[in-house]
Coordinates of C-alpha atoms in Angstrom, one line a residue:
Chain A
M1 CA -13.0 -11.7 -27.1
L2 CA -15.9 -9.4 -27.2
S3 CA -18.1 -11.7 -25.1
F4 CA -15.1 -11.9 -22.4
I5 CA -15.2 -8.2 -22.5
V6 CA -18.9 -8.0 -21.9
R7 CA -18.8 -10.6 -19.3
R8 CA -16.1 -8.5 -17.2
L9 CA -18.1 -5.5 -17.6
L10 CA -21.2 -7.3 -16.2
I11 CA -19.2 -8.4 -13.2
A12 CA -18.0 -5.0 -12.6
I13 CA -21.6 -3.6 -12.2
P14 CA -22.2 -5.1 -8.7
T15 CA -18.7 -3.9 -7.4
I16 CA -19.6 -0.6 -8.6
I17 CA -23.1 -0.5 -7.1
L18 CA -21.5 -1.6 -3.5
I19 CA -18.9 1.2 -3.8
S20 CA -21.6 3.7 -4.1
V21 CA -23.3 2.3 -1.1
F22 CA -19.9 2.5 0.7
V23 CA -19.4 6.2 -0.4
F24 CA -23.0 7.0 0.5
A25 CA -22.5 5.5 3.8
L26 CA -19.5 7.4 4.7
Q27 CA -21.4 10.6 4.6
K28 CA -24.0 9.3 6.9
L29 CA -21.6 8.0 9.4
L30 CA -20.2 11.6 9.8
P31 CA -20.6 12.8 13.4
G32 CA -22.7 15.8 13.7
D33 CA -25.7 17.2 11.3
P34 CA -24.6 18.9 8.4
V35 CA -27.4 21.2 8.3
L36 CA -26.6 22.8 11.7
A37 CA -23.2 23.7 10.4
M38 CA -24.7 25.2 7.0
A39 CA -27.3 27.2 9.1
G40 CA -24.8 29.2 10.9
E41 CA -24.8 30.6 14.3
E42 CA -28.4 31.4 14.7
R43 CA -29.6 28.1 13.8
D44 CA -33.0 29.6 12.8
P45 CA -35.7 26.7 12.7
A46 CA -37.1 28.1 9.3
T47 CA -33.5 28.0 7.6
I48 CA -32.9 24.4 9.2
A49 CA -36.3 23.2 7.6
F50 CA -35.6 24.9 4.3
L51 CA -32.0 23.3 4.0
R52 CA -33.5 19.9 5.1
E53 CA -36.1 20.1 2.5
K54 CA -33.7 21.4 0.0
Y55 CA -31.0 18.8 0.5
R56 CA -34.0 16.1 0.7
L57 CA -32.8 15.1 4.2
N58 CA -36.1 14.3 5.4
D59 CA -36.5 11.5 2.9
P60 CA -36.0 8.0 4.0
L61 CA -32.4 6.7 3.6
P62 CA -33.0 4.3 0.6
I63 CA -34.7 7.5 -1.2
Q64 CA -31.9 9.6 -0.3
Y65 CA -29.4 7.0 -1.8
F66 CA -31.1 6.6 -5.0
T67 CA -31.4 10.4 -5.6
W68 CA -27.7 10.6 -5.0
V69 CA -26.9 7.8 -7.3
G70 CA -29.3 9.1 -9.8
N71 CA -27.5 12.4 -9.7
A72 CA -24.1 10.8 -9.9
L73 CA -25.0 8.9 -13.0
T74 CA -25.7 12.1 -14.7
G75 CA -22.5 13.5 -13.7
D76 CA -23.8 15.4 -10.8
L77 CA -21.6 14.5 -8.0
G78 CA -22.5 17.6 -5.8
I79 CA -21.2 21.1 -5.3
S80 CA -18.0 21.7 -3.3
L81 CA -18.9 23.7 0.0
R82 CA -15.5 25.6 -0.3
T83 CA -15.4 26.8 -3.9
N84 CA -19.1 26.3 -5.0
Q85 CA -17.7 24.7 -8.2
P86 CA -19.4 21.3 -9.2
V87 CA -17.4 18.5 -7.9
L88 CA -17.0 16.8 -11.1
E89 CA -15.6 20.0 -12.6
L90 CA -13.1 20.3 -10.0
I91 CA -12.0 16.7 -10.5
A92 CA -11.9 17.1 -14.3
E93 CA -9.7 20.2 -13.8
K94 CA -7.1 18.4 -11.5
L95 CA -7.0 14.9 -12.9
P96 CA -4.9 15.6 -16.0
V97 CA -2.2 17.0 -13.8
T98 CA -2.1 13.8 -11.8
I99 CA -2.4 11.7 -14.8
Q100 CA 0.8 13.6 -16.3
L101 CA 2.6 13.0 -13.0
A102 CA 1.6 9.4 -12.8
T103 CA 2.4 8.6 -16.3
M104 CA 5.9 10.0 -16.1
A105 CA 6.3 7.9 -12.9
M106 CA 5.3 4.9 -14.8
V107 CA 8.0 5.7 -17.4
F108 CA 10.6 5.8 -14.6
A109 CA 9.3 2.7 -13.1
L110 CA 9.5 0.7 -16.3
A111 CA 12.7 2.2 -17.4
I112 CA 14.3 1.1 -14.2
G113 CA 12.4 -1.7 -12.9
I114 CA 12.4 -3.9 -16.1
P115 CA 16.0 -3.8 -17.0
A116 CA 17.1 -4.3 -13.6
G117 CA 14.8 -7.3 -13.2
I118 CA 16.1 -8.9 -16.3
L119 CA 19.8 -8.1 -15.4
S120 CA 19.4 -9.7 -11.9
A121 CA 17.5 -12.7 -13.3
I122 CA 20.4 -13.5 -16.0
K123 CA 23.1 -12.7 -13.3
K124 CA 21.3 -14.5 -10.6
G125 CA 23.5 -15.0 -7.5
T126 CA 26.0 -12.5 -8.4
V127 CA 26.9 -9.1 -6.9
A128 CA 24.7 -7.3 -9.4
D129 CA 21.7 -9.4 -8.4
Y130 CA 22.4 -8.9 -4.8
V131 CA 22.7 -5.0 -5.2
A132 CA 19.6 -4.9 -7.2
N133 CA 17.7 -6.8 -4.5
V134 CA 18.9 -4.6 -2.0
V135 CA 17.9 -1.5 -3.9
A136 CA 14.6 -2.8 -4.6
L137 CA 14.0 -3.7 -1.2
S138 CA 14.9 -0.2 0.0
G139 CA 12.8 1.4 -2.5
L140 CA 10.0 -0.6 -1.0
S141 CA 10.9 0.6 2.5
I142 CA 11.5 4.3 1.9
P143 CA 8.3 6.5 2.6
N144 CA 8.0 8.3 -0.5
F145 CA 7.4 11.7 1.1
W146 CA 10.7 11.6 3.0
L147 CA 12.4 10.7 -0.3
G148 CA 10.7 13.8 -1.8
I149 CA 11.8 15.9 1.3
M150 CA 15.5 14.6 1.0
L151 CA 15.5 15.3 -2.8
I152 CA 14.2 18.8 -2.2
L153 CA 16.9 19.4 0.4
L154 CA 19.7 18.1 -1.9
V155 CA 18.5 18.9 -5.5
S156 CA 16.7 22.2 -5.0
V157 CA 18.0 23.7 -1.7
K158 CA 21.7 22.5 -1.9
W159 CA 22.5 22.3 -5.7
Q160 CA 19.7 24.4 -7.0
L161 CA 19.3 22.1 -10.1
L162 CA 15.6 21.8 -10.2
P163 CA 12.8 23.8 -8.7
A164 CA 11.2 22.3 -5.4
S165 CA 7.6 23.0 -6.3
G166 CA 5.4 24.4 -9.1
Y167 CA 3.5 23.4 -12.0
V168 CA 3.5 24.2 -15.7
P169 CA 0.6 22.9 -17.9
F170 CA 2.1 20.4 -20.6
D171 CA 0.2 22.1 -23.4
E172 CA 1.7 25.6 -22.4
D173 CA 5.4 24.5 -22.3
P174 CA 6.0 20.8 -22.7
L175 CA 9.6 20.9 -22.0
R176 CA 9.3 23.2 -18.9
S177 CA 6.3 21.1 -17.7
I178 CA 8.5 18.0 -17.9
Q179 CA 11.4 19.6 -16.2
V180 CA 9.3 20.7 -13.2
M181 CA 7.5 17.2 -12.9
I182 CA 10.9 15.2 -13.0
M183 CA 11.5 15.0 -9.4
P184 CA 7.9 14.3 -8.2
A185 CA 7.5 11.6 -11.0
F186 CA 10.9 10.1 -9.7
V187 CA 9.8 10.2 -6.2
L188 CA 6.4 8.6 -6.9
G189 CA 8.0 6.0 -9.3
T190 CA 10.5 4.4 -6.9
A191 CA 8.3 1.9 -4.9
L192 CA 6.7 0.9 -8.2
A193 CA 10.1 0.4 -9.9
A194 CA 11.1 -1.7 -6.9
T195 CA 7.9 -3.9 -7.3
L196 CA 8.4 -4.3 -11.1
M197 CA 12.0 -5.2 -10.6
R198 CA 11.1 -7.9 -8.2
H199 CA 8.3 -9.3 -10.4
T200 CA 10.3 -9.1 -13.5
R201 CA 13.2 -11.0 -11.9
S202 CA 11.0 -13.9 -10.7
A203 CA 8.9 -14.0 -14.0
M204 CA 12.3 -14.1 -15.9
L205 CA 13.8 -17.0 -13.7
T206 CA 10.5 -18.9 -14.2
V207 CA 10.9 -18.5 -18.1
L208 CA 14.7 -19.0 -18.2
T209 CA 14.3 -22.6 -16.9
S210 CA 11.5 -23.6 -19.4
D211 CA 12.1 -26.0 -22.2
Y212 CA 11.6 -23.7 -25.1
V213 CA 14.5 -21.5 -23.7
R214 CA 16.6 -24.5 -23.6
T215 CA 15.5 -25.4 -27.1
A216 CA 16.3 -22.0 -28.3
R217 CA 19.8 -22.2 -26.8
A218 CA 20.3 -25.8 -28.2
K219 CA 19.4 -24.4 -31.7
G220 CA 22.5 -22.0 -31.1
L221 CA 20.8 -18.8 -31.0
S222 CA 22.8 -16.1 -29.6
E223 CA 22.2 -15.5 -25.8
R224 CA 20.8 -12.0 -26.5
R225 CA 18.2 -13.2 -28.8
V226 CA 17.3 -16.1 -26.6
I227 CA 16.8 -13.6 -23.6
L228 CA 14.8 -10.7 -25.3
K229 CA 12.8 -12.7 -28.0
H230 CA 12.0 -16.0 -26.3
A231 CA 12.5 -15.4 -22.6
F232 CA 11.4 -11.8 -22.1
R233 CA 8.3 -12.0 -24.2
N234 CA 6.8 -14.7 -22.4
A235 CA 7.7 -13.0 -18.9
L236 CA 6.0 -9.8 -20.1
T237 CA 2.7 -11.0 -19.7
P238 CA 2.4 -10.8 -16.1
I239 CA 4.2 -7.5 -16.0
V240 CA 1.8 -5.5 -18.3
T241 CA -1.0 -6.7 -16.0
L242 CA 0.8 -5.6 -13.1
S243 CA 1.6 -2.2 -14.4
A244 CA -1.9 -1.7 -15.3
L245 CA -3.0 -2.5 -11.8
L246 CA -0.4 -0.4 -10.1
F247 CA -1.3 2.6 -12.1
G248 CA -4.1 3.0 -9.7
E249 CA -1.7 2.7 -6.9
L250 CA 0.2 5.6 -8.4
I251 CA -2.8 7.8 -8.4
A252 CA -3.2 7.1 -4.7
G253 CA 0.5 7.6 -4.1
A254 CA 0.2 10.9 -5.8
V255 CA -1.5 12.4 -2.9
L256 CA 1.5 12.7 -0.6
T257 CA 3.8 13.5 -3.6
E258 CA 1.7 16.3 -4.7
Q259 CA 1.4 17.6 -1.2
I260 CA 5.2 17.8 -0.8
F261 CA 6.0 19.3 -4.2
T262 CA 2.8 21.4 -4.2
V263 CA 1.7 20.1 -7.6
P264 CA -2.0 21.3 -8.1
G265 CA -3.3 17.8 -8.8
F266 CA -5.9 15.5 -7.7
G267 CA -4.0 14.4 -4.6
K268 CA -3.7 18.1 -3.4
L269 CA -7.5 18.3 -4.1
V270 CA -8.3 15.2 -1.7
V271 CA -6.1 16.8 1.3
D272 CA -7.6 20.2 0.9
A273 CA -11.1 18.9 0.7
V274 CA -10.3 16.6 3.7
F275 CA -9.1 19.8 5.8
N276 CA -11.8 22.0 4.6
R277 CA -14.5 19.3 5.5
D278 CA -15.7 19.6 1.9
Y279 CA -17.2 16.0 2.2
A280 CA -18.9 16.0 -1.4
V281 CA -15.6 16.4 -3.0
V282 CA -14.0 13.7 -0.7
Q283 CA -16.9 11.4 -1.8
G284 CA -16.6 12.2 -5.3
I285 CA -12.9 11.4 -5.5
V286 CA -13.4 8.2 -3.8
L287 CA -16.1 7.3 -6.2
V288 CA -14.2 8.4 -9.3
T289 CA -11.0 6.7 -8.3
A290 CA -12.8 3.4 -7.5
V291 CA -14.4 3.4 -10.8
G292 CA -11.1 4.4 -12.5
F293 CA -9.5 1.5 -10.7
I294 CA -12.1 -1.1 -11.9
A295 CA -11.7 0.3 -15.3
M296 CA -7.8 -0.3 -15.0
N297 CA -8.5 -3.8 -13.6
L298 CA -10.7 -4.6 -16.7
L299 CA -8.0 -3.3 -19.2
A300 CA -5.3 -5.5 -17.2
D301 CA -7.5 -8.6 -17.8
V302 CA -8.2 -7.8 -21.4
A303 CA -4.3 -7.2 -21.9
Y304 CA -3.7 -10.3 -20.3
V305 CA -5.8 -12.2 -22.6
L306 CA -4.5 -10.4 -25.8
L307 CA -1.0 -11.2 -24.8
N308 CA -1.5 -14.8 -24.0
P309 CA -2.3 -16.7 -27.1
R310 CA -3.5 -19.8 -25.2
L311 CA -6.1 -17.8 -23.6
R312 CA -7.2 -15.9 -26.7
K313 CA -8.5 -18.9 -28.5
S314 CA -10.9 -20.0 -25.7
Chain B
M1 CA 32.0 -35.1 -14.8
P2 CA 29.1 -37.2 -14.9
Q3 CA 26.5 -36.9 -12.1
V4 CA 26.4 -39.9 -9.9
A5 CA 23.5 -40.3 -7.5
T6 CA 24.7 -40.3 -4.0
P7 CA 23.2 -43.0 -2.0
I8 CA 21.1 -41.7 1.1
T9 CA 23.0 -42.4 4.1
I10 CA 21.4 -41.5 7.5
D11 CA 24.2 -40.2 10.0
A12 CA 24.4 -38.3 13.1
E13 CA 24.7 -35.0 11.1
S14 CA 21.6 -35.3 9.2
A15 CA 19.6 -34.7 12.3
N16 CA 20.8 -31.2 12.1
D17 CA 19.9 -30.9 8.5
P18 CA 17.1 -28.6 8.0
V19 CA 15.8 -30.7 5.0
L20 CA 16.0 -34.0 6.7
D21 CA 14.3 -32.8 10.1
R22 CA 10.8 -34.0 9.6
R23 CA 9.3 -31.8 12.6
P24 CA 7.9 -28.8 10.6
E25 CA 8.6 -26.2 13.7
N26 CA 12.2 -27.2 13.8
R27 CA 12.6 -27.1 10.0
V28 CA 11.1 -23.7 9.8
W29 CA 13.0 -22.3 12.6
K30 CA 16.4 -23.6 11.3
K31 CA 15.7 -22.3 7.8
F32 CA 14.7 -18.9 9.3
R33 CA 17.8 -18.9 11.5
T34 CA 20.1 -19.2 8.7
H35 CA 18.4 -16.6 6.5
K36 CA 20.7 -13.8 6.9
S37 CA 18.4 -10.9 5.7
A38 CA 15.5 -12.3 7.8
M39 CA 17.7 -12.2 11.1
L40 CA 18.7 -8.6 10.0
G41 CA 15.0 -8.0 9.8
G42 CA 14.3 -9.5 13.1
V43 CA 17.1 -7.6 14.8
L44 CA 15.8 -4.3 13.3
V45 CA 12.5 -4.9 14.5
A46 CA 13.6 -6.2 17.9
F47 CA 15.6 -3.0 18.4
F48 CA 12.6 -0.6 17.6
V49 CA 10.2 -2.7 19.8
A50 CA 12.8 -2.3 22.7
I51 CA 13.1 1.4 22.3
A52 CA 9.4 1.8 22.2
I53 CA 8.8 -0.2 25.3
L54 CA 11.8 1.1 27.2
A55 CA 10.9 4.9 26.2
P56 CA 9.5 5.7 29.8
L57 CA 12.6 4.3 31.4
L58 CA 15.4 5.7 29.3
P59 CA 17.4 8.8 30.4
I60 CA 15.8 11.1 28.0
P61 CA 14.2 14.6 28.1
D62 CA 10.5 15.0 28.2
P63 CA 9.5 14.8 24.3
T64 CA 7.0 17.6 24.7
A65 CA 9.1 19.9 26.9
T66 CA 10.0 23.1 24.9
D67 CA 13.0 25.3 25.5
W68 CA 12.9 28.6 23.7
G69 CA 16.6 29.0 24.5
A70 CA 17.4 26.0 22.3
V71 CA 15.4 26.5 19.2
R72 CA 16.5 24.4 16.0
Q73 CA 19.9 23.7 17.5
A74 CA 22.1 21.4 15.5
P75 CA 23.0 17.9 17.0
S76 CA 25.4 18.4 19.9
A77 CA 26.2 16.5 23.1
A78 CA 23.2 17.8 24.9
H79 CA 21.0 17.1 22.2
P80 CA 22.4 14.2 19.9
F81 CA 19.8 14.6 17.2
G82 CA 19.5 18.3 17.5
T83 CA 16.2 20.2 18.5
D84 CA 13.2 21.2 16.7
E85 CA 11.5 24.5 15.9
I86 CA 10.3 25.2 19.5
G87 CA 13.3 23.7 21.1
R88 CA 12.0 20.1 21.9
D89 CA 14.6 17.4 22.1
V90 CA 14.4 15.4 18.6
L91 CA 16.0 12.1 20.0
A92 CA 13.4 12.0 22.8
R93 CA 10.6 12.7 20.2
M94 CA 12.2 10.0 17.8
I95 CA 12.1 7.3 20.8
W96 CA 8.5 8.3 21.8
G97 CA 7.6 8.3 18.0
A98 CA 8.5 4.7 17.9
Q99 CA 5.8 3.8 20.1
A100 CA 3.3 5.5 18.0
S101 CA 4.5 3.9 14.8
L102 CA 4.8 0.5 16.0
L103 CA 1.5 0.7 17.9
A104 CA -0.3 1.9 14.7
G105 CA 1.4 -0.8 12.7
V106 CA 0.5 -3.7 14.9
V107 CA -2.8 -2.5 16.1
S108 CA -4.2 -1.8 12.4
V109 CA -2.9 -5.3 11.3
L110 CA -4.7 -6.7 14.2
I111 CA -7.8 -5.0 13.4
A112 CA -7.5 -6.3 9.8
V113 CA -6.6 -9.9 10.9
F114 CA -9.4 -10.2 13.4
M115 CA -11.9 -8.9 10.9
G116 CA -10.6 -10.3 7.7
V117 CA -9.7 -13.9 8.6
P118 CA -13.1 -15.0 10.0
L119 CA -14.7 -13.4 7.1
G120 CA -12.4 -15.1 4.7
I121 CA -13.0 -18.5 6.4
A122 CA -16.8 -17.9 6.2
A123 CA -16.5 -17.2 2.7
G124 CA -14.1 -20.0 1.7
Y125 CA -15.7 -22.6 3.8
F126 CA -19.5 -22.0 3.5
G127 CA -19.5 -20.8 -0.2
G128 CA -22.9 -19.9 -1.7
W129 CA -24.5 -16.7 -0.7
T130 CA -22.0 -16.0 2.2
D131 CA -19.3 -16.2 -0.1
A132 CA -21.0 -14.2 -2.8
V133 CA -21.8 -11.3 -0.3
I134 CA -18.4 -11.3 1.3
S135 CA -16.5 -11.7 -1.9
R136 CA -18.4 -8.8 -3.7
C137 CA -18.0 -6.3 -0.5
T138 CA -14.2 -7.3 -0.6
E139 CA -13.7 -6.5 -4.3
A140 CA -15.5 -3.3 -3.8
L141 CA -13.3 -2.2 -0.9
L142 CA -10.3 -3.3 -2.9
A143 CA -11.4 -1.3 -5.8
A144 CA -10.7 2.0 -3.8
P145 CA -6.7 2.4 -3.6
F146 CA -5.6 1.8 -0.1
L147 CA -4.2 5.2 0.9
I148 CA -7.2 7.1 -0.6
L149 CA -9.6 4.7 1.5
A150 CA -7.6 5.3 4.7
I151 CA -7.5 8.9 4.1
A152 CA -11.2 9.3 3.5
L153 CA -12.0 7.1 6.5
A154 CA -9.6 9.0 8.7
A155 CA -11.2 12.2 7.4
F156 CA -14.7 11.1 8.4
L157 CA -13.7 9.5 11.6
G158 CA -11.9 12.6 12.6
P159 CA -8.2 13.1 13.1
S160 CA -6.5 11.0 15.9
L161 CA -4.1 8.2 16.3
T162 CA -6.9 5.9 17.2
N163 CA -9.0 6.6 14.3
A164 CA -5.9 6.5 12.0
M165 CA -5.4 2.9 13.2
I166 CA -9.1 2.0 12.5
A167 CA -8.9 3.6 9.1
I168 CA -5.7 1.8 8.2
G169 CA -7.1 -1.5 9.6
I170 CA -10.3 -1.2 7.8
S171 CA -8.6 -0.5 4.7
A172 CA -6.2 -3.6 5.1
T173 CA -9.0 -6.1 5.9
P174 CA -10.0 -6.9 2.4
L175 CA -6.5 -8.1 1.8
F176 CA -6.9 -10.6 4.5
V177 CA -10.4 -11.7 3.6
R178 CA -9.2 -12.5 -0.1
L179 CA -6.1 -14.4 1.1
T180 CA -7.8 -16.4 3.8
R181 CA -10.7 -17.3 1.5
G182 CA -8.2 -18.6 -1.1
Q183 CA -6.3 -20.6 1.3
V184 CA -9.4 -21.9 3.0
L185 CA -10.9 -23.1 -0.4
S186 CA -7.6 -25.3 -1.1
V187 CA -7.2 -26.7 2.5
A188 CA -11.2 -27.5 2.5
A189 CA -10.5 -29.8 -0.6
E190 CA -8.0 -31.9 1.1
D191 CA -8.8 -35.6 1.9
Y192 CA -8.2 -34.9 5.7
V193 CA -11.0 -32.5 5.8
D194 CA -13.1 -34.8 3.8
S195 CA -12.3 -37.5 6.5
A196 CA -13.2 -35.2 9.2
R197 CA -16.6 -34.4 7.8
A198 CA -17.2 -38.1 7.2
I199 CA -16.6 -39.1 10.8
G200 CA -19.2 -36.4 11.7
L201 CA -17.0 -33.8 13.5
P202 CA -18.8 -30.6 14.0
T203 CA -18.1 -27.6 11.7
H204 CA -16.4 -25.5 14.5
K205 CA -14.0 -28.6 15.4
I206 CA -13.1 -28.9 11.7
L207 CA -12.5 -25.1 11.3
A208 CA -10.6 -25.0 14.7
R209 CA -8.7 -28.3 14.3
Y210 CA -7.8 -28.6 10.5
I211 CA -8.6 -25.4 8.8
L212 CA -7.3 -22.6 11.0
P213 CA -3.8 -24.1 11.7
N214 CA -3.2 -24.7 8.0
I215 CA -4.1 -21.4 6.8
L216 CA -2.1 -19.4 9.5
P217 CA 1.5 -19.4 7.8
P218 CA 0.4 -17.3 4.7
V219 CA -1.8 -15.0 7.2
L220 CA 1.5 -14.7 9.2
V221 CA 3.6 -13.7 6.4
Q222 CA 0.8 -11.4 5.0
A223 CA 0.4 -9.7 8.4
T224 CA 4.2 -9.1 8.9
L225 CA 4.4 -7.4 5.4
T226 CA 1.4 -5.6 6.1
I227 CA 2.6 -3.9 9.3
A228 CA 5.4 -2.6 7.1
T229 CA 2.6 -0.9 4.7
A230 CA 0.6 0.2 7.9
I231 CA 3.7 1.9 9.5
I232 CA 4.1 3.9 6.1
A233 CA 0.3 4.6 6.1
E234 CA 0.4 5.9 9.7
A235 CA 3.3 8.0 8.7
S236 CA 1.5 9.1 5.9
L237 CA -1.6 10.1 7.7
S238 CA 0.3 11.6 10.5
F239 CA 2.3 13.8 7.8
L240 CA -1.1 15.0 6.4
G241 CA -2.2 15.8 9.9
L242 CA -4.9 12.9 10.0
G243 CA -2.8 10.9 12.6
Q244 CA -1.1 11.5 15.8
Q245 CA -2.1 15.0 17.0
P246 CA 0.4 17.5 18.3
P247 CA 2.2 17.7 20.8
A248 CA 2.5 14.1 21.1
P249 CA 5.3 12.9 18.9
S250 CA 5.0 10.7 15.8
W251 CA 7.5 10.4 12.9
G252 CA 5.2 11.3 10.2
S253 CA 4.1 14.6 11.9
M254 CA 7.9 15.4 12.7
L255 CA 8.5 15.2 8.9
N256 CA 5.6 17.4 8.3
T257 CA 7.0 20.1 10.3
A258 CA 10.5 19.6 9.4
K259 CA 9.7 20.2 5.6
N260 CA 9.1 24.0 6.7
F261 CA 12.6 24.2 7.9
L262 CA 14.8 22.4 5.4
N263 CA 17.1 25.2 5.0
Q264 CA 17.7 26.0 8.8
A265 CA 17.4 22.6 10.3
P266 CA 17.8 19.7 7.9
W267 CA 18.4 17.2 10.7
M268 CA 14.7 17.4 11.7
A269 CA 13.8 15.8 8.5
L270 CA 16.6 13.2 8.5
W271 CA 16.1 11.2 11.6
P272 CA 12.4 10.5 11.5
G273 CA 12.8 9.4 7.8
I274 CA 15.9 7.0 8.6
A275 CA 13.7 5.5 11.5
I276 CA 10.7 4.9 9.3
F277 CA 12.8 3.3 6.7
L278 CA 14.7 1.1 8.9
V279 CA 11.6 -0.3 10.8
V280 CA 9.8 -0.7 7.6
L281 CA 12.8 -2.4 6.0
G282 CA 12.8 -4.6 9.1
F283 CA 9.4 -5.8 8.8
N284 CA 9.8 -6.3 5.0
L285 CA 12.8 -8.5 5.5
L286 CA 11.1 -10.4 8.2
G287 CA 8.3 -11.0 6.0
D288 CA 10.3 -12.0 3.2
G289 CA 12.3 -14.5 5.3
L290 CA 9.1 -15.9 7.0
R291 CA 7.7 -16.8 3.5
D292 CA 10.8 -18.6 2.4
A293 CA 11.1 -20.4 5.7
L294 CA 7.4 -21.5 5.7
D295 CA 7.3 -22.3 1.8
P296 CA 7.5 -26.0 1.6
R297 CA 8.9 -25.6 -1.9
E298 CA 11.8 -23.6 -1.0
Q299 CA 13.9 -26.3 0.4

């Protein structure tokens, strides 16, 4: 098992190096000279020369890249042009908000998607199955920012049940924090619930026709036991892997959700950075999400092996 | 009742049976035609395509013409979908917005297909270093979540509909590289490809005659489903202000404005969302239907 993890970690290294090249290239592709923008109206040649020297823009590209990577490895992702804060500090400040949102969305998705998937597999071909499929496909097709707007319109504006925006840190007031976050988490979780439902359904359908399920039934076990103990446990493996993979998508999806509900998280940071042309922040975010994504992939692989005894032995 | 195997009889009717018809095109089309949800998807897509193409001919007001005497009017006979915050006709903007959405969906997927499929073929067919380089780059691009990558690219390229299409196209490319590579690997191991090589057929002929036709069906399915994703991505970018620029209409940017007037003019938020939902649903149904129809196991 340990050698498997080490091997997977080694494979991840070239991927991370390539990502860093892409992220670095993004900055170089940028139209216009950043120094001219920084130097202001006068464009004093001395200032320009000083800035070029300061940001080491006179170095050849490969040297610039290695300087940048070296800094990134020590946690220095540059300084936000807008707030003058280190990029890493900004990310560390906003990330917990988004992780709370994504975790709550994941809870919604699992709580809706898995039971619905099991139900529609057991009741295959019935009205319940049909309804579950239609709802799942709709969940995949609804743009989640529109769903958010509609929920604000109904729940906040019309019925005045939940606040339309805002954020309360979890450690300050957990109950209030969850209450404020319920709507955005639901919106973010819908597409994932739909994906999970479809995968649970197909995994269950495969498992339900297998020999060991037939044996379990032949032994006279109750249907409930057959489904939960024998079938579902085996169908669970691909679902766990998928959930880990999709957690990364949740972080990305949070960009729009946070924008609508004005949640001060990672997504809001990306959008603000994009509009303020705060490229160091955009770069930092792409780099951090990509590395996080790779880490989730790794976890998914490990979970897959752990859950599958046949793979564990080899 | 015990199961008795029915003897196989060939009668006139079996010629119309999708399972017994041996010509693959006919079989696929017949399966597709009887697939109710796929047909619904086709109808939805056809409807929006027709609207988008006919937009200049339809008797609707100019989508950018403002009317300060008719600001945020509720739906009425004169403006069936109401008017927006500067008195523009929402229906006209919806119809012209269909053009932006479909164009963005189709063009970005074409970009992804035309970059991804050749790269995937090269990686899968030639193997070795070609494969290693292409595969590692694909993995690196796949590591960045689709929307974050598209937002970052659109931000660096500058906000416009064209750049949004390029950004979405590049972000979707790795999907097609990976899919094509996998397909090529399995097709290239087939005996008929071996025999083609054995009789000395040049590589480009093997690729064009044997590999490409066999990998196209899954690519087509993936392309249809990716159009759905790309339309949502364009709407998302436009919603954030990184896509279609005002005053040109786009469903995403209409929603962005609408969210500021939820109290006064809820209809402004209603129609663009329903339109995105329906067209995306259409492509999803169509893609699912195509997959079922093209899958030889599902008979």
